Structures are given as structure tokens and as C-alpha cells.
Short mmCIF file of C-alpha atoms in Angstrom, two decimals:
data_model
loop_
_atom_site.label_atom_id
_atom_site.label_comp_id
_atom_site.label_asym_id
_atom_site.label_seq_id
_atom_site.Cartn_x
_atom_site.Cartn_y
_atom_site.Cartn_z
CA MET A 1 -233.18 105.86 -44.94
CA ARG A 2 -232.01 105.91 -48.52
CA HIS A 3 -235.58 105.72 -49.84
CA PHE A 4 -236.60 108.52 -47.51
CA ALA A 5 -233.82 110.74 -48.86
CA ILE A 6 -234.87 109.99 -52.43
CA ALA A 7 -238.47 110.84 -51.57
CA LEU A 8 -237.37 114.19 -50.13
CA MET A 9 -235.39 114.93 -53.28
CA LEU A 10 -238.38 114.11 -55.49
CA CYS A 11 -240.63 116.31 -53.37
CA GLY A 12 -238.18 119.15 -53.72
CA ILE A 13 -237.99 118.70 -57.49
CA LEU A 14 -241.78 118.55 -57.86
CA THR A 15 -242.20 121.61 -55.68
CA GLY A 16 -239.72 123.53 -57.78
CA MET A 17 -241.46 122.40 -60.95
CA ALA A 18 -244.87 123.36 -59.58
CA GLN A 19 -243.86 126.97 -58.97
CA THR A 20 -242.73 128.66 -62.15
CA THR A 21 -241.53 132.23 -62.45
CA VAL A 22 -243.06 134.49 -65.06
CA ARG A 23 -241.69 137.95 -65.79
CA LEU A 24 -244.31 140.42 -66.91
CA ASP A 25 -244.18 143.99 -68.09
CA LEU A 26 -247.24 146.17 -68.49
CA GLU A 27 -247.63 145.55 -72.21
CA ARG A 28 -247.42 141.76 -71.85
CA THR A 29 -249.94 141.80 -69.01
CA VAL A 30 -252.44 143.69 -71.14
CA GLU A 31 -251.86 141.30 -74.05
CA LEU A 32 -252.48 138.25 -71.87
CA ALA A 33 -255.63 139.78 -70.43
CA THR A 34 -257.14 140.76 -73.78
CA ASP A 35 -256.05 137.71 -75.78
CA SER A 36 -256.75 134.78 -73.50
CA SER A 37 -259.06 135.81 -70.68
CA LEU A 38 -262.48 134.21 -70.52
CA THR A 39 -264.07 137.64 -70.31
CA ALA A 40 -262.49 138.79 -73.58
CA ASP A 41 -263.56 135.57 -75.31
CA ARG A 42 -267.13 136.13 -74.15
CA TYR A 43 -267.11 139.64 -75.62
CA ARG A 44 -265.89 138.29 -78.94
CA SER A 45 -268.58 135.62 -79.00
CA VAL A 46 -271.26 138.30 -78.56
CA PHE A 47 -269.82 140.19 -81.54
CA HIS A 48 -269.78 137.04 -83.67
CA GLU A 49 -273.49 136.57 -82.95
CA ALA A 50 -274.14 140.08 -84.24
CA ARG A 51 -271.94 139.40 -87.26
CA TYR A 52 -273.88 136.23 -88.12
CA ALA A 53 -277.14 138.19 -87.85
CA TRP A 54 -275.71 140.78 -90.25
CA LEU A 55 -274.58 138.07 -92.68
CA SER A 56 -278.07 136.57 -92.54
CA TRP A 57 -279.57 139.96 -93.38
CA MET A 58 -277.13 140.42 -96.25
CA ALA A 59 -278.03 136.98 -97.59
CA GLY A 60 -281.73 137.87 -97.42
CA ARG A 61 -281.17 140.81 -99.76
CA LYS A 62 -279.93 138.53 -102.52
CA LEU A 63 -281.99 136.39 -104.86
CA GLN A 64 -283.65 133.65 -102.82
CA LEU A 65 -284.30 130.23 -104.32
CA GLU A 66 -286.67 127.87 -102.58
CA LEU A 67 -287.38 124.27 -103.54
CA SER A 68 -290.51 122.66 -102.16
CA THR A 69 -291.08 119.01 -102.89
CA THR A 70 -293.18 116.07 -101.83
CA PRO A 71 -291.46 113.11 -103.50
CA LEU A 72 -294.09 110.54 -102.59
CA ASN A 73 -297.20 110.67 -100.45
CA PHE A 74 -299.38 107.55 -100.43
CA GLU A 75 -302.73 107.42 -98.63
CA GLN A 76 -305.13 104.52 -98.13
CA LEU A 77 -308.47 105.45 -96.62
CA MET A 78 -312.15 104.69 -96.53
CA THR A 79 -314.36 107.24 -98.26
CA GLN A 80 -318.11 107.67 -98.23
CA ARG A 81 -319.69 107.20 -101.69
CA TYR A 82 -323.27 107.32 -102.97
CA VAL A 83 -324.21 104.22 -105.01
CA SER A 84 -327.06 104.91 -107.38
CA ASP A 85 -327.87 101.24 -107.92
CA THR A 86 -328.78 100.74 -104.31
CA ASP A 87 -329.67 104.36 -103.59
CA ASN A 88 -327.44 104.23 -100.50
CA ASP A 89 -324.21 105.72 -99.18
CA GLU A 90 -321.44 103.22 -98.77
CA TYR A 91 -317.86 103.24 -97.58
CA ARG A 92 -315.41 102.28 -100.26
CA GLN A 93 -311.65 101.81 -100.06
CA GLN A 94 -309.68 104.51 -101.85
CA LYS A 95 -305.93 104.75 -102.54
CA ARG A 96 -304.25 108.04 -103.37
CA LEU A 97 -300.73 108.81 -104.57
CA LEU A 98 -299.45 112.37 -104.53
CA SER A 99 -296.12 113.77 -105.75
CA SER A 100 -295.20 117.41 -106.32
CA ALA A 101 -292.27 119.78 -106.73
CA SER A 102 -291.99 123.51 -107.16
CA VAL A 103 -289.22 126.09 -107.38
CA GLN A 104 -289.68 129.73 -106.38
CA ALA A 105 -287.29 132.65 -106.82
CA GLN A 106 -287.77 135.86 -104.87
CA GLN A 107 -285.92 139.14 -104.98
CA VAL A 108 -286.45 141.90 -102.45
CA MET A 109 -286.93 145.37 -103.94
CA GLU A 110 -285.58 147.64 -101.21
CA PRO A 111 -286.50 151.01 -102.80
CA TRP A 112 -290.18 149.99 -103.11
CA GLY A 113 -290.60 147.82 -100.04
CA GLY A 114 -291.90 144.75 -101.86
CA SER A 115 -290.55 141.71 -103.65
CA PHE A 116 -290.76 140.15 -107.09
CA TYR A 117 -291.20 136.42 -107.30
CA ALA A 118 -291.37 133.77 -109.97
CA SER A 119 -292.24 130.11 -109.58
CA THR A 120 -292.75 126.94 -111.53
CA GLY A 121 -294.18 123.65 -110.38
CA LEU A 122 -295.40 120.19 -111.29
CA ALA A 123 -297.80 117.93 -109.36
CA TYR A 124 -299.17 114.43 -109.94
CA LEU A 125 -302.29 112.97 -108.32
CA GLY A 126 -303.34 109.36 -108.81
CA ASN A 127 -306.54 107.79 -107.40
CA TYR A 128 -306.86 104.00 -107.29
CA GLY A 129 -309.81 101.86 -106.32
CA ASP A 130 -313.29 101.63 -107.73
CA PHE A 131 -312.58 104.92 -109.40
CA THR A 132 -309.15 105.28 -110.98
CA GLN A 133 -307.86 108.62 -112.19
CA HIS A 134 -304.50 110.16 -113.04
CA GLN A 135 -303.96 113.92 -113.05
CA PHE A 136 -301.00 116.20 -113.67
CA ALA A 137 -300.97 119.85 -112.64
CA VAL A 138 -298.32 122.01 -114.27
CA THR A 139 -297.45 125.63 -113.61
CA PRO A 140 -294.85 126.52 -116.25
CA VAL A 141 -294.20 129.96 -114.89
CA ARG A 142 -295.83 132.27 -112.41
CA VAL A 143 -294.59 135.82 -111.91
CA GLY A 144 -295.80 138.27 -109.35
CA TYR A 145 -295.09 141.15 -107.03
CA ARG A 146 -296.19 141.49 -103.43
CA GLN A 147 -296.12 144.48 -101.12
CA GLU A 148 -298.02 145.74 -98.14
CA LEU A 149 -300.18 148.70 -98.97
CA LEU A 150 -299.22 150.67 -95.88
CA GLY A 151 -296.61 152.88 -97.45
CA TYR A 152 -294.14 151.58 -94.85
CA ASN A 153 -290.91 150.20 -96.28
CA PRO A 154 -289.05 148.03 -93.75
CA TYR A 155 -286.26 147.24 -96.21
CA ARG A 156 -285.29 150.88 -96.54
CA TRP A 157 -284.99 151.21 -92.78
CA ASN A 158 -283.11 147.92 -92.42
CA ARG A 159 -280.59 149.09 -94.98
CA GLN A 160 -279.72 151.90 -92.57
CA THR A 161 -280.02 150.12 -89.23
CA GLU A 162 -278.40 146.73 -89.90
CA PRO A 163 -274.92 147.96 -90.96
CA MET A 164 -275.04 150.43 -88.07
CA ARG A 165 -275.99 147.60 -85.70
CA LEU A 166 -272.95 145.60 -86.80
CA THR A 167 -270.68 148.61 -86.31
CA VAL A 168 -272.09 149.15 -82.84
CA ALA A 169 -271.40 145.49 -82.02
CA GLN A 170 -267.81 145.85 -83.27
CA GLN A 171 -267.28 149.00 -81.25
CA GLN A 172 -268.93 147.47 -78.20
CA MET A 173 -266.58 144.49 -78.40
CA ASN A 174 -263.58 146.82 -78.65
CA TYR A 175 -264.92 148.83 -75.73
CA SER A 176 -265.49 145.75 -73.59
CA VAL A 177 -262.04 144.32 -74.34
CA GLU A 178 -260.53 147.71 -73.48
CA GLN A 179 -262.35 147.52 -70.16
CA THR A 180 -260.49 144.25 -69.61
CA ALA A 181 -257.23 146.01 -70.53
CA ALA A 182 -257.93 148.81 -68.04
CA GLU A 183 -258.64 146.23 -65.34
CA ALA A 184 -255.35 144.50 -66.19
CA VAL A 185 -253.50 147.78 -65.66
CA LYS A 186 -255.15 148.25 -62.26
CA ARG A 187 -254.25 144.73 -61.15
CA PHE A 188 -250.71 145.07 -62.51
CA PHE A 189 -249.98 148.16 -60.45
CA LEU A 190 -251.69 146.79 -57.36
CA LEU A 191 -249.11 144.02 -57.49
CA ALA A 192 -246.37 146.47 -58.48
CA VAL A 193 -246.94 148.53 -55.34
CA THR A 194 -246.79 145.45 -53.11
CA GLN A 195 -243.69 144.26 -54.99
CA GLU A 196 -241.93 147.56 -54.30
CA GLN A 197 -243.04 147.50 -50.68
CA LEU A 198 -241.71 143.96 -50.30
CA LYS A 199 -238.42 144.94 -51.88
CA MET A 200 -238.12 147.91 -49.52
CA ALA A 201 -238.98 145.70 -46.53
CA GLN A 202 -236.23 143.26 -47.49
CA GLU A 203 -233.74 146.09 -47.94
CA GLN A 204 -234.90 147.57 -44.66
CA ILE A 205 -234.03 144.37 -42.81
CA GLN A 206 -230.54 144.39 -44.29
CA SER A 207 -230.12 148.08 -43.58
CA CYS A 208 -231.32 147.69 -39.99
CA ASP A 209 -228.86 144.84 -39.42
CA THR A 210 -226.00 146.97 -40.74
CA ILE A 211 -227.02 150.07 -38.80
CA LEU A 212 -227.61 148.06 -35.61
CA ALA A 213 -224.13 146.55 -35.89
CA ILE A 214 -222.68 150.04 -36.33
CA GLY A 215 -224.78 151.24 -33.40
CA ASN A 216 -223.45 148.50 -31.15
CA ARG A 217 -219.87 149.45 -31.99
CA ARG A 218 -220.58 153.13 -31.37
CA PHE A 219 -222.34 152.30 -28.10
CA ARG A 220 -219.30 150.39 -26.87
CA ILE A 221 -217.18 153.48 -27.42
CA ALA A 222 -219.91 155.68 -25.87
CA SER A 223 -220.58 157.43 -29.17
CA ILE A 224 -224.35 156.92 -28.86
CA SER A 225 -226.58 156.51 -25.83
CA LYS A 226 -228.43 153.41 -24.66
CA ALA A 227 -231.72 155.03 -25.68
CA GLU A 228 -230.49 155.51 -29.24
CA LEU A 229 -229.31 151.91 -29.36
CA ASP A 230 -232.73 150.78 -28.14
CA ILE A 231 -234.34 152.77 -30.94
CA LEU A 232 -232.17 150.95 -33.49
CA THR A 233 -233.13 147.59 -31.94
CA LEU A 234 -236.81 148.54 -32.05
CA GLN A 235 -236.50 149.58 -35.68
CA ARG A 236 -235.02 146.16 -36.48
CA SER A 237 -237.98 144.46 -34.80
CA LEU A 238 -240.51 146.67 -36.59
CA ALA A 239 -238.76 146.00 -39.91
CA ALA A 240 -239.21 142.24 -39.39
CA THR A 241 -242.93 142.73 -38.76
CA THR A 242 -243.22 144.98 -41.83
CA LEU A 243 -241.49 142.33 -43.93
CA LYS A 244 -243.97 139.64 -42.92
CA SER A 245 -246.90 141.91 -43.71
CA ALA A 246 -245.38 142.88 -47.07
CA GLN A 247 -244.82 139.23 -47.96
CA LEU A 248 -248.46 138.39 -47.23
CA SER A 249 -249.79 141.35 -49.25
CA HIS A 250 -247.53 140.52 -52.16
CA GLN A 251 -248.58 136.86 -52.17
CA GLN A 252 -252.25 137.78 -52.21
CA ALA A 253 -251.86 140.33 -55.02
CA ALA A 254 -249.70 137.95 -57.08
CA ARG A 255 -252.17 135.09 -56.66
CA SER A 256 -255.06 137.34 -57.65
CA LEU A 257 -253.36 138.56 -60.84
CA ALA A 258 -252.13 135.09 -61.82
CA VAL A 259 -255.58 133.52 -61.49
CA TRP A 260 -257.20 136.43 -63.33
CA LEU A 261 -254.76 135.94 -66.22
CA GLY A 262 -255.57 132.24 -66.34
CA MET A 263 -252.30 131.06 -64.76
CA ASP A 264 -251.75 128.61 -61.96
CA GLU A 265 -252.16 130.37 -58.62
CA ARG A 266 -248.73 129.10 -57.58
CA THR A 267 -247.06 130.98 -60.43
CA ARG A 268 -244.44 133.41 -59.16
CA LEU A 269 -244.89 136.73 -60.92
CA GLU A 270 -242.04 139.18 -61.28
CA LEU A 271 -243.13 142.55 -62.62
CA MET A 272 -240.96 144.91 -64.62
CA ILE A 273 -242.36 148.30 -63.68
CA PRO A 274 -242.17 150.87 -66.49
CA SER A 275 -239.93 153.72 -65.39
CA VAL A 276 -240.02 155.82 -68.55
CA LEU A 277 -243.22 157.36 -69.80
CA PRO A 278 -244.07 157.61 -73.50
CA ARG A 279 -244.31 161.06 -74.99
CA LEU A 280 -247.99 161.81 -75.36
CA GLU A 281 -249.46 164.83 -77.04
CA VAL A 282 -253.21 164.62 -76.66
CA THR A 283 -255.62 167.48 -77.21
CA ALA A 284 -259.19 167.51 -76.01
CA SER A 285 -260.52 168.22 -79.52
CA ASP A 286 -258.70 165.22 -81.01
CA ALA A 287 -259.84 162.96 -78.17
CA ILE A 288 -263.47 164.04 -78.59
CA ALA A 289 -263.22 163.42 -82.34
CA HIS A 290 -261.88 159.90 -81.74
CA ALA A 291 -264.61 159.22 -79.19
CA SER A 292 -267.29 160.38 -81.62
CA ARG A 293 -266.03 157.93 -84.25
CA ASN A 294 -265.13 154.97 -82.07
CA ASN A 295 -267.07 155.01 -78.80
CA PRO A 296 -270.14 152.72 -79.06
CA ASN A 297 -272.25 155.06 -76.92
CA TYR A 298 -272.31 157.69 -79.66
CA LEU A 299 -273.34 155.35 -82.47
CA SER A 300 -275.76 153.50 -80.19
CA MET A 301 -277.65 156.71 -79.58
CA GLN A 302 -277.75 157.39 -83.32
CA LEU A 303 -279.09 153.87 -83.86
CA LYS A 304 -281.77 154.37 -81.21
CA GLU A 305 -282.72 157.65 -82.85
CA LEU A 306 -283.06 155.94 -86.22
CA GLU A 307 -285.11 153.11 -84.73
CA ALA A 308 -287.40 155.62 -83.02
CA ARG A 309 -288.02 157.37 -86.33
CA ARG A 310 -288.69 154.00 -87.98
CA ASP A 311 -291.21 152.99 -85.31
CA ALA A 312 -292.93 156.36 -85.50
CA GLU A 313 -293.33 156.03 -89.27
CA GLN A 314 -294.61 152.49 -88.99
CA LEU A 315 -297.28 153.54 -86.50
CA LYS A 316 -298.24 156.46 -88.68
CA ARG A 317 -298.60 154.25 -91.78
CA LYS A 318 -300.86 151.83 -89.93
CA LYS A 319 -303.39 154.54 -89.15
CA GLY A 320 -306.83 153.77 -90.50
CA LEU A 321 -306.39 150.01 -90.98
CA ASN A 322 -307.89 149.24 -87.59
CA ALA A 323 -309.42 151.61 -85.15
CA SER A 324 -308.12 149.58 -82.24
CA ILE A 325 -304.56 150.29 -83.34
CA ASP A 326 -305.01 154.03 -82.88
CA ALA A 327 -306.79 153.42 -79.62
CA SER A 328 -304.06 151.21 -78.22
CA ILE A 329 -301.18 153.48 -79.08
CA GLY A 330 -302.96 156.80 -78.49
CA LEU A 331 -303.46 159.56 -81.00
CA ASN A 332 -301.40 159.56 -84.12
CA GLN A 333 -300.08 162.91 -83.11
CA VAL A 334 -298.44 161.25 -80.09
CA ALA A 335 -296.52 158.86 -82.30
CA GLU A 336 -295.31 161.73 -84.44
CA ARG A 337 -294.29 163.83 -81.43
CA PHE A 338 -292.42 160.93 -79.81
CA ASP A 339 -289.63 161.19 -82.36
CA TYR A 340 -289.52 164.96 -81.93
CA ALA A 341 -289.87 165.23 -78.18
CA PHE A 342 -287.67 162.47 -76.83
CA ARG A 343 -285.01 161.86 -79.44
CA SER A 344 -282.86 164.97 -79.54
CA PRO A 345 -282.54 165.78 -75.82
CA LEU A 346 -281.44 162.21 -75.09
CA VAL A 347 -278.74 162.24 -77.75
CA GLN A 348 -277.51 165.68 -76.79
CA ASN A 349 -277.31 164.84 -73.09
CA GLN A 350 -275.38 161.66 -73.75
CA VAL A 351 -272.92 163.48 -76.01
CA MET A 352 -272.43 166.31 -73.53
CA VAL A 353 -271.72 163.94 -70.65
CA SER A 354 -269.31 161.83 -72.72
CA GLN A 355 -267.47 164.89 -74.01
CA LEU A 356 -267.07 166.17 -70.49
CA ASP A 357 -265.60 162.85 -69.38
CA VAL A 358 -263.17 162.88 -72.32
CA MET A 359 -262.03 166.43 -71.61
CA GLN A 360 -261.50 165.72 -67.93
CA THR A 361 -259.53 162.56 -68.69
CA VAL A 362 -257.27 164.37 -71.17
CA ALA A 363 -256.52 166.99 -68.53
CA GLU A 364 -255.90 164.22 -66.00
CA VAL A 365 -253.43 162.43 -68.28
CA ASP A 366 -251.45 165.65 -68.76
CA GLN A 367 -251.44 166.26 -65.02
CA ARG A 368 -250.37 162.69 -64.24
CA GLN A 369 -247.41 162.98 -66.61
CA SER A 370 -246.21 166.01 -64.70
CA MET A 371 -246.74 164.27 -61.37
CA VAL A 372 -244.63 161.29 -62.48
CA ALA A 373 -241.77 163.64 -63.34
CA ASP A 374 -242.12 165.35 -59.95
CA ALA A 375 -242.18 162.00 -58.15
CA HIS A 376 -239.02 160.91 -59.97
CA ARG A 377 -237.19 164.09 -58.97
CA SER A 378 -238.37 163.69 -55.37
CA LEU A 379 -237.07 160.12 -55.31
CA GLN A 380 -233.64 161.21 -56.54
CA ILE A 381 -233.43 163.90 -53.88
CA ALA A 382 -234.61 161.58 -51.10
CA GLU A 383 -232.25 158.80 -52.17
CA ASP A 384 -229.26 161.15 -52.27
CA ALA A 385 -230.21 162.60 -48.89
CA TYR A 386 -230.46 159.15 -47.31
CA THR A 387 -227.09 158.08 -48.76
CA VAL A 388 -225.42 161.20 -47.36
CA MET A 389 -227.10 160.81 -43.98
CA LEU A 390 -226.08 157.14 -43.75
CA GLN A 391 -222.45 158.06 -44.40
CA ARG A 392 -222.64 160.82 -41.79
CA PHE A 393 -224.13 158.34 -39.29
CA ILE A 394 -221.32 155.88 -39.94
CA ARG A 395 -218.77 158.64 -39.32
CA GLY A 396 -220.61 159.69 -36.18
CA GLN A 397 -221.73 163.03 -37.62
CA ALA A 398 -225.51 162.30 -37.49
CA ASN A 399 -227.78 160.83 -34.85
CA VAL A 400 -230.35 158.03 -35.08
CA ASN A 401 -233.33 160.35 -35.50
CA ASP A 402 -231.78 162.13 -38.46
CA LEU A 403 -231.01 158.80 -40.12
CA SER A 404 -234.50 157.42 -39.47
CA LEU A 405 -236.14 160.53 -40.88
CA ALA A 406 -234.04 160.44 -44.05
CA GLN A 407 -234.83 156.77 -44.49
CA GLN A 408 -238.57 157.37 -44.13
CA TYR A 409 -238.46 160.12 -46.76
CA TRP A 410 -236.63 157.81 -49.13
CA GLN A 411 -239.05 154.92 -48.68
CA THR A 412 -242.06 157.18 -49.05
CA ALA A 413 -240.64 158.64 -52.26
CA ARG A 414 -240.12 155.15 -53.70
CA VAL A 415 -243.73 154.15 -53.11
CA ASP A 416 -244.98 157.53 -54.32
CA GLN A 417 -243.15 157.10 -57.61
CA VAL A 418 -244.80 153.72 -58.25
CA LYS A 419 -248.19 155.14 -57.32
CA ALA A 420 -247.64 158.09 -59.65
CA LEU A 421 -246.94 155.63 -62.46
CA GLN A 422 -250.04 153.71 -61.41
CA ASP A 423 -252.21 156.83 -61.60
CA PHE A 424 -250.82 157.82 -65.00
CA TRP A 425 -251.35 154.44 -66.65
CA ASN A 426 -254.82 154.09 -65.17
CA SER A 427 -255.74 157.51 -66.57
CA TYR A 428 -254.19 156.72 -69.94
CA PHE A 429 -256.08 153.43 -70.32
CA HIS A 430 -259.28 155.15 -69.24
CA LEU A 431 -258.72 157.63 -72.08
CA ARG A 432 -258.14 154.70 -74.44
CA LEU A 433 -261.41 153.21 -73.23
CA LEU A 434 -263.38 156.40 -73.85
CA THR A 435 -261.94 157.08 -77.30
CA LEU A 436 -260.97 153.55 -78.43
CA TYR A 437 -257.81 155.06 -79.81
CA ASP A 438 -254.19 154.00 -79.23
CA TYR A 439 -252.24 157.23 -78.80
CA LEU A 440 -248.89 155.43 -78.86
CA LYS A 441 -249.50 153.66 -82.17
CA ARG A 442 -251.67 156.51 -83.48
CA GLU A 443 -254.44 154.24 -84.70
CA PRO A 444 -257.96 153.17 -83.67
CA ILE A 445 -258.14 150.16 -81.36
CA ARG A 446 -259.35 146.96 -83.00
CA HIS A 447 -259.59 143.65 -81.17
#
């Protein structure tokens, strides 16, 4: 019996240790999501690949030194020889020793599209057998310049596209991580709503118990009817059902957020819902300006435009080298018109759509701020009305229906306030995503 009691105690201790409580506010939730989530790490790894490609391109622009060497190469083979004494061809054994080394330096000339190079080398060849010979080949210095005679300069284009490609990768990483932040906000408030509903369900049970006890006393003195007492009893039963449903919804939302943040699914999350909004002054013109500088969609379209111009020039420069080239790509005029016909409308359409989204989101953020203030005032009114009605019911000055209606208004106002906060923060983080700008810190977003 003693061992059984000890086992129960250990089980209780382990259970308590297994379920930890973590308090999270909105800012901490976003930090956890963007700093440690697997998704955010994957986005950063993609950027690092682009960064390494950029570093490789930068290294290729510098003076390149290449050492080529064959320290020792020995060959033993049978060779066919003509022997004049016998007037016949014979196979004779031949041994050959080869050793060589060379150094070449090359420097890309970006303005011209070619490269200068200089090299020096030394080689030794020794033949052993019936015929022995030793030879040294020396190239003290060799200087040259090589360039394709197409008139197309890839280095000039790369100098424009490669830095832009790295910037796009940086912006795309910031954009992707901000998507993770926006998802964190959505999940936070999904749990926040269920947390508030659970809290209200728990308070409702306590309130129903108190009101039912008061109702029983008033029924005994014939202050309320049996029908009204039955309504109070039914409300107590419905409150118990609502509590069970709220507990289940809250557990599911908490488990989902905990796992998404990389925590143990048994972690008990307690959210601190932001009740005060920051003061935001956002204009559509400023937001569009930030989006133009920071949103990867804008620079990506500029990069595609530049690449289209590069490809069109390359095709144009290749004209005349091979007739099949013109035949395979169509008339040269088509290549020239591609840059003109398809580039500008695509860029302009993308910019117009993005600007429209930014303007609508700015207007939505302003509207959501006003709605949060309205929801807060409505909650204060509903809460005061319910408190007054409860006191009137206790004194016998209000009936059950009046009390139930006031309570419903109060509970609805509480949920509406949380949902108003949810809508505001979702809109705000969507604006952050579009512009990659932190309007609270007044600085571009960098991850």
C-alpha cells in the first residue's frame, strides 16, 4: 500500500512536470514564430544560397589565379618502330616520363566584355628505351586577350542583375518571414478568442449558480414563478454544456499554436491579449513608397525586365553567325519587339495591383482602429448595464428575461472586443507584409 501511494505521488509529480505553463503576449508569439520556426529557417537558408551565389560572382570579378600541374606521369608502353637494318616494323618497349606546371592569371574586363590573361609554364619530357631523349619546354610569359566577337557583353549585364538578384533574395526572405509573422498573429487571436470564451463560460457557471440560488430563495417567498425558476435551471444546464464545448475548443487551439511554435503539445498557453492599441499614423502615399522600396514583387519585376532586355540583345547580337539561330527563334524583329511589347504592360499591371492592395489595407487599418474603440465603448456600456440589472434582480426589481438579455449583451460585447482586436492586428500585419515596414519602430523590416 505504501509503494502504491509513492507511485501515485510520482505520477502526479511527473504529470505536473510534463505540463508547463507559458505566458505569451502578441509580440513574444511573433518573435518565437520568426526566430525559431522551421519555416523561417528554411526561408533564411534559401537567402543564404543566393548570398553564396552573389559572393561567387563577386569573387569571379577579381583577379583569378589558376595553377595546373602534373607532378609526375610515367608511362611504359610498346610502340611500333621501323628498323632499317631488317627493313621491318617491330614493337619496341618505350618508357616516358612527363612532368609539367603552369600558372595563369586572368582578369575580367567588364566594360569591354573580355578578359586579359597571362601565363607561364614549364614542362619536362623524358623518353627511355632504345631511344633516349630529354626535353624541356618553357613558356616564360604569355599574355593575351580573349573576347567573343558578337558585341554582346555578359559582364555588363551581370553587373546590373547580380546585385539586384541578391536584393530580391533579401527582400523575399523578409517577405516570407513576415508571412510567418502574419500567420502567428492569426493563430494567436484564434486562441485568444477561445480563451475569452472559456473564461466567460467559467464565469457563466459561477453566475448561474449564484443567480439560481437567489432564484430559489425568491421562489420560496413567491417572488418569482415556477416557470422563471425553470428558466434559471435550464440556463445553468446550458452553461455547463457551453463550458465543455469551450474547453474542447480552447484545448485544440492551444495545442495547434504550441506545436506550430515548436513547443510540446502538452504546454499550457496563457495569452495576454493586448487591450491598448498603438498610435498609428499611416498614409497611403507613405505605404506605397515603402512597398516600392521593400516589397520583392516590385524589384522582381524590374529584374525580369532587365533580364528580358539582356536576352533580347543577346539574340540580336547572334544574328548572322548561323542561319539556324534566326530560324529557330523567328525573325530578329520579333526578338527586338519582345522587350517592347511584353515588358512594360506586365510591370505596370503588377504595380497597379500592388498599389491598390496597399491603399485598401491602409484604409482597413484606419477603419479597424476605429472599430476597436467602438467595441471597447460597447463593452463598457454592456458591462455596466449587466451589473445594474443583476443588482436589480437581486432586489427583486427585474425579472429573469431582463437579466438574461443583459447578460447576453455583455458576453457578446466581450467576444466582439477580442475579435475587433483580432481584425486590427491581422490588418496591421498584412500592411507590414505588403510594405515590409515596421510602423511602430519606424524602420524597414530586416530579418
